[in-house]
Short mmCIF file of C-alpha atoms and ligand atoms in Angstrom, two decimals:
data_model
loop_
_atom_site.label_atom_id
_atom_site.label_comp_id
_atom_site.label_asym_id
_atom_site.label_seq_id
_atom_site.Cartn_x
_atom_site.Cartn_y
_atom_site.Cartn_z
CA MET A 1 -235.33 46.67 50.87
CA THR A 2 -232.54 48.26 48.97
CA PRO A 3 -233.34 49.74 45.58
CA GLY A 4 -231.97 47.65 42.78
CA VAL A 5 -231.20 44.66 45.01
CA ARG A 6 -232.91 41.34 44.49
CA PRO A 7 -234.09 40.09 47.88
CA LEU A 8 -233.11 36.66 49.12
CA VAL A 9 -235.45 34.51 51.18
CA ALA A 10 -233.31 31.67 52.62
CA GLY A 11 -234.45 28.61 54.59
CA ASN A 12 -231.99 27.08 57.07
CA TRP A 13 -233.29 23.56 57.95
CA LYS A 14 -230.59 23.11 60.63
CA MET A 15 -230.45 19.41 61.69
CA ASN A 16 -233.90 18.60 60.36
CA GLY A 17 -234.98 16.62 57.34
CA LEU A 18 -234.76 13.07 56.03
CA SER A 19 -235.27 11.97 52.45
CA ALA A 20 -239.00 12.07 53.07
CA SER A 21 -238.66 15.88 53.26
CA LEU A 22 -237.47 16.16 49.60
CA GLY A 23 -241.11 16.63 48.68
CA GLU A 24 -241.06 20.02 50.51
CA ILE A 25 -238.03 21.05 48.41
CA GLU A 26 -239.88 19.92 45.29
CA ALA A 27 -242.87 22.09 46.29
CA MET A 28 -240.49 25.08 46.78
CA ARG A 29 -239.04 24.51 43.39
CA LEU A 30 -242.46 24.39 41.71
CA ALA A 31 -243.42 27.63 43.46
CA ALA A 32 -240.13 29.35 42.59
CA ASP A 33 -240.53 28.30 38.96
CA ALA A 34 -244.12 29.64 38.98
CA GLY A 35 -242.93 32.97 40.28
CA GLU A 36 -244.65 32.67 43.63
CA ALA A 37 -241.66 34.22 45.39
CA GLY A 38 -242.25 37.43 43.42
CA GLU A 39 -239.05 39.29 42.82
CA ALA A 40 -237.18 37.39 45.58
CA GLU A 41 -234.69 34.63 45.10
CA LEU A 42 -235.68 31.55 47.01
CA LEU A 43 -232.93 29.45 48.68
CA VAL A 44 -233.12 26.32 50.78
CA CYS A 45 -230.31 25.01 52.93
CA PRO A 46 -231.13 21.39 53.92
CA PRO A 47 -228.72 19.13 55.83
CA ALA A 48 -225.68 18.07 53.81
CA THR A 49 -227.07 14.52 53.51
CA LEU A 50 -229.86 15.78 51.23
CA LEU A 51 -227.86 18.13 49.04
CA ALA A 52 -227.00 15.89 46.13
CA GLN A 53 -230.42 14.39 45.75
CA ALA A 54 -232.11 17.84 46.15
CA ALA A 55 -229.73 19.32 43.56
CA TRP A 56 -230.73 16.58 41.12
CA ASN A 57 -234.45 17.03 41.82
CA ILE A 58 -234.37 20.85 41.30
CA ARG A 59 -231.90 20.93 38.39
CA GLY A 60 -232.73 23.61 35.78
CA GLY A 61 -235.22 25.32 38.03
CA LYS A 62 -235.18 28.66 39.91
CA LEU A 63 -234.87 27.41 43.45
CA SER A 64 -231.35 27.92 44.85
CA LEU A 65 -229.60 25.34 47.07
CA GLY A 66 -227.21 25.94 49.90
CA ALA A 67 -225.35 24.24 52.81
CA GLN A 68 -225.16 25.16 56.47
CA ASP A 69 -221.49 25.06 57.21
CA CYS A 70 -218.12 24.19 55.68
CA HIS A 71 -214.57 23.45 56.76
CA PRO A 72 -211.97 26.13 56.07
CA GLN A 73 -209.58 23.65 54.36
CA PRO A 74 -210.29 22.29 50.85
CA SER A 75 -209.48 18.66 51.83
CA GLY A 76 -207.41 16.61 54.27
CA ALA A 77 -207.50 14.61 57.46
CA PHE A 78 -210.57 16.17 59.09
CA THR A 79 -212.81 13.30 59.94
CA GLY A 80 -216.48 14.09 59.65
CA ASP A 81 -215.98 17.51 58.12
CA ILE A 82 -217.20 18.70 54.72
CA SER A 83 -215.23 21.17 52.54
CA ALA A 84 -216.74 23.96 50.46
CA ALA A 85 -215.58 22.21 47.30
CA MET A 86 -217.52 19.15 48.34
CA LEU A 87 -220.66 21.18 48.87
CA LYS A 88 -220.21 22.80 45.49
CA ASP A 89 -219.69 19.36 43.96
CA ALA A 90 -222.91 18.15 45.56
CA GLY A 91 -224.83 21.02 43.88
CA ALA A 92 -224.85 23.83 46.45
CA THR A 93 -224.29 27.41 45.39
CA TYR A 94 -224.46 28.98 48.85
CA VAL A 95 -223.18 28.11 52.28
CA ILE A 96 -224.09 29.61 55.65
CA VAL A 97 -221.05 30.34 57.89
CA GLY A 98 -220.86 31.62 61.44
CA HIS A 99 -224.44 30.71 62.49
CA SER A 100 -224.87 31.47 66.18
CA GLU A 101 -225.52 27.81 66.89
CA ARG A 102 -222.07 27.00 65.55
CA ARG A 103 -220.44 29.97 67.26
CA THR A 104 -221.94 28.85 70.56
CA LEU A 105 -222.17 25.03 70.40
CA HIS A 106 -218.94 24.52 68.39
CA HIS A 107 -217.05 27.51 69.85
CA GLU A 108 -216.48 29.04 66.45
CA THR A 109 -214.54 32.31 66.57
CA ASP A 110 -214.79 35.22 64.16
CA GLU A 111 -211.41 34.22 62.72
CA LEU A 112 -212.59 30.72 61.93
CA VAL A 113 -215.80 32.11 60.45
CA ARG A 114 -213.73 34.37 58.18
CA ALA A 115 -211.57 31.39 57.13
CA LYS A 116 -214.68 29.36 56.26
CA ALA A 117 -216.15 32.30 54.32
CA GLU A 118 -212.93 32.64 52.35
CA ALA A 119 -212.91 28.86 51.69
CA ALA A 120 -216.49 29.26 50.39
CA LEU A 121 -215.46 32.02 48.03
CA LYS A 122 -212.49 30.06 46.78
CA ALA A 123 -214.73 27.11 45.99
CA GLY A 124 -217.14 29.34 44.03
CA LEU A 125 -219.84 29.44 46.67
CA VAL A 126 -221.71 32.50 48.01
CA ALA A 127 -221.03 32.82 51.71
CA ILE A 128 -223.87 33.85 54.04
CA VAL A 129 -222.04 35.30 57.06
CA CYS A 130 -224.11 35.36 60.22
CA VAL A 131 -223.75 37.86 63.05
CA GLY A 132 -225.92 38.71 66.01
CA GLU A 133 -225.90 39.65 69.73
CA SER A 134 -226.86 37.46 72.74
CA HIS A 135 -229.61 38.38 75.10
CA ALA A 136 -227.14 39.66 77.71
CA GLU A 137 -225.44 41.80 75.08
CA ARG A 138 -228.80 43.28 74.05
CA GLN A 139 -229.69 43.92 77.70
CA ALA A 140 -226.39 45.83 78.08
CA GLY A 141 -227.15 47.88 75.00
CA GLU A 142 -224.11 46.43 73.21
CA GLN A 143 -225.94 45.05 70.19
CA ALA A 144 -224.51 47.43 67.59
CA ALA A 145 -220.93 47.17 68.94
CA VAL A 146 -221.09 43.37 68.99
CA VAL A 147 -222.46 43.02 65.47
CA ILE A 148 -219.97 45.48 64.05
CA ARG A 149 -217.06 43.74 65.79
CA GLN A 150 -218.22 40.29 64.61
CA LEU A 151 -218.62 41.59 61.12
CA ARG A 152 -215.24 43.32 60.88
CA ARG A 153 -213.52 40.12 61.95
CA SER A 154 -215.68 37.61 60.03
CA LEU A 155 -215.86 39.30 56.60
CA PRO A 156 -213.87 37.39 54.00
CA ALA A 157 -211.11 39.12 52.10
CA GLY A 158 -211.94 39.69 48.42
CA GLY A 159 -215.71 39.37 48.86
CA ASN A 160 -218.24 41.56 47.07
CA SER A 161 -221.96 41.98 46.80
CA GLU A 162 -222.24 38.98 44.52
CA THR A 163 -220.23 36.59 46.70
CA VAL A 164 -221.20 37.61 50.21
CA VAL A 165 -224.54 37.89 51.98
CA ILE A 166 -224.82 39.12 55.60
CA ALA A 167 -227.47 37.69 57.97
CA TYR A 168 -228.26 39.61 61.15
CA GLU A 169 -229.69 37.05 63.55
CA PRO A 170 -230.09 38.28 67.20
CA VAL A 171 -229.42 35.08 69.22
CA TRP A 172 -232.30 35.81 71.58
CA ALA A 173 -234.75 35.93 68.65
CA ILE A 174 -233.79 32.51 67.21
CA GLY A 175 -236.46 29.89 67.82
CA THR A 176 -238.09 31.95 70.58
CA GLY A 177 -240.94 33.71 68.83
CA LEU A 178 -239.36 36.98 69.92
CA THR A 179 -238.25 39.61 67.42
CA PRO A 180 -236.66 43.01 67.63
CA THR A 181 -238.94 45.90 66.79
CA PRO A 182 -238.75 47.14 63.18
CA GLY A 183 -236.97 50.20 64.47
CA ASP A 184 -234.32 48.05 66.26
CA VAL A 185 -233.79 46.00 63.09
CA THR A 186 -233.41 49.15 61.00
CA VAL A 187 -230.76 50.55 63.34
CA ILE A 188 -228.60 47.41 63.13
CA HIS A 189 -229.06 46.95 59.39
CA ASN A 190 -228.05 50.63 58.85
CA PHE A 191 -224.93 50.05 60.93
CA ILE A 192 -224.14 46.92 58.88
CA ARG A 193 -224.60 48.77 55.59
CA ALA A 194 -222.35 51.63 56.70
CA LEU A 195 -219.66 49.16 57.72
CA LEU A 196 -219.91 47.19 54.46
CA VAL A 197 -219.50 50.36 52.44
CA GLU A 198 -216.64 51.54 54.61
CA VAL A 199 -214.83 48.22 54.10
CA GLY A 200 -215.89 47.30 50.59
CA GLY A 201 -216.55 50.66 48.89
CA PRO A 202 -219.69 51.85 47.02
CA HIS A 203 -220.37 48.46 45.47
CA ALA A 204 -221.22 47.16 48.93
CA ALA A 205 -224.38 49.24 48.79
CA LYS A 206 -225.80 46.27 46.92
CA THR A 207 -224.69 43.49 49.35
CA ARG A 208 -227.75 41.72 50.63
CA ILE A 209 -228.39 42.02 54.40
CA LEU A 210 -230.88 39.45 55.65
CA TYR A 211 -232.78 39.54 58.95
CA GLY A 212 -233.18 36.17 60.81
CA GLY A 213 -234.83 35.14 64.06
CA SER A 214 -238.45 33.98 64.41
CA VAL A 215 -239.43 35.14 60.94
CA LYS A 216 -242.99 33.92 60.22
CA PRO A 217 -245.76 34.73 57.77
CA SER A 218 -247.35 36.88 60.46
CA ASN A 219 -244.38 39.22 60.93
CA CYS A 220 -242.56 39.13 57.58
CA GLY A 221 -244.55 41.99 56.12
CA ASP A 222 -243.30 44.33 58.88
CA LEU A 223 -239.66 43.15 58.90
CA LEU A 224 -238.71 42.25 55.34
CA THR A 225 -239.71 45.56 53.67
CA LEU A 226 -237.63 47.76 55.97
CA ASP A 227 -234.72 49.84 54.52
CA ASN A 228 -231.54 47.79 54.21
CA VAL A 229 -233.44 44.53 54.91
CA ASP A 230 -232.91 42.52 51.72
CA GLY A 231 -234.49 39.27 52.76
CA ALA A 232 -234.65 36.71 55.53
CA LEU A 233 -232.90 33.75 56.98
CA VAL A 234 -235.69 31.54 58.16
CA GLY A 235 -235.32 28.51 60.49
CA GLY A 236 -238.42 26.66 61.76
CA ALA A 237 -240.85 28.28 59.35
CA SER A 238 -238.80 27.13 56.29
CA LEU A 239 -239.35 23.42 56.94
CA LYS A 240 -242.78 23.42 55.29
CA ALA A 241 -243.01 24.78 51.78
CA ALA A 242 -246.39 26.43 52.34
CA GLU A 243 -245.18 28.44 55.36
CA PHE A 244 -241.85 29.34 53.74
CA LEU A 245 -243.61 30.53 50.60
CA ALA A 246 -246.01 32.63 52.68
CA ILE A 247 -242.91 34.48 53.98
CA ALA A 248 -241.45 34.95 50.51
CA ALA A 249 -244.83 36.42 49.48
CA ALA A 250 -243.73 39.59 51.32
CA TYR A 251 -241.92 40.33 48.07
CA ARG A 252 -244.81 39.76 45.66
P1 13P B 301 -235.95 30.53 63.56
O1 13P B 301 -236.57 31.12 62.31
O2 13P B 301 -236.44 29.13 63.79
O3 13P B 301 -236.05 31.47 64.73
O4 13P B 301 -234.39 30.34 63.24
C1 13P B 301 -233.68 31.39 62.76
C2 13P B 301 -232.34 30.91 62.31
O5 13P B 301 -231.53 30.56 63.12
C3 13P B 301 -232.06 30.81 60.87
O6 13P B 301 -230.70 30.59 60.61
#
């Protein structure tokens, strides 16, 4: 945790969730409104198809709503794509960019991720910029170099601690049940913090840096209270409100 920084516990539903899952979002809203997330801000990022209905259902409450990706252009002939302005219009206030699944499966480069993050800022969304090394890179001891390189190239111009959130997600920890040790997480988060301050100045001492990759109720207490860990980006364990809230309880 960083003194004076409100932690963010974010759920990334990935390609999961039909309208029947809106009840889970409703349960998250009730819990957020009841203060069950403690001092943390609670954010859910369902698939784009659920955004507008979810936004309507949680209006006026304390649960935040985000999307999982956006196109770098504001509009145009891009069949099947969704712009940041459209996400904002549907009720999102955050958008994840550069998730490793998109970097890998959709061949997204750092330059594209930066363009998406800048589009998000332009539309008035907070960009959650994801970085993280692969298993092979970790084996080679290159994790810090990889993360720093990705971050330097993916950070949007003109961002600040209110408009940009960083998520460190080691690719090998996503959906595997494996996590880095608290010491390993601290090393990378400290590197990220130093880079943010180098690039953005002292104000970047307050930029939230999330950890992601197999976060669960059983390990959140160890990981989420480390220095320079200002929350979590949670995949599988965010699909059910009860499990997600048990993670946010690390900040109660
Ligand atoms: P898991 O929590 O399922 O490992 O996923 C992490 C993730 O990719 C969140 O963006």
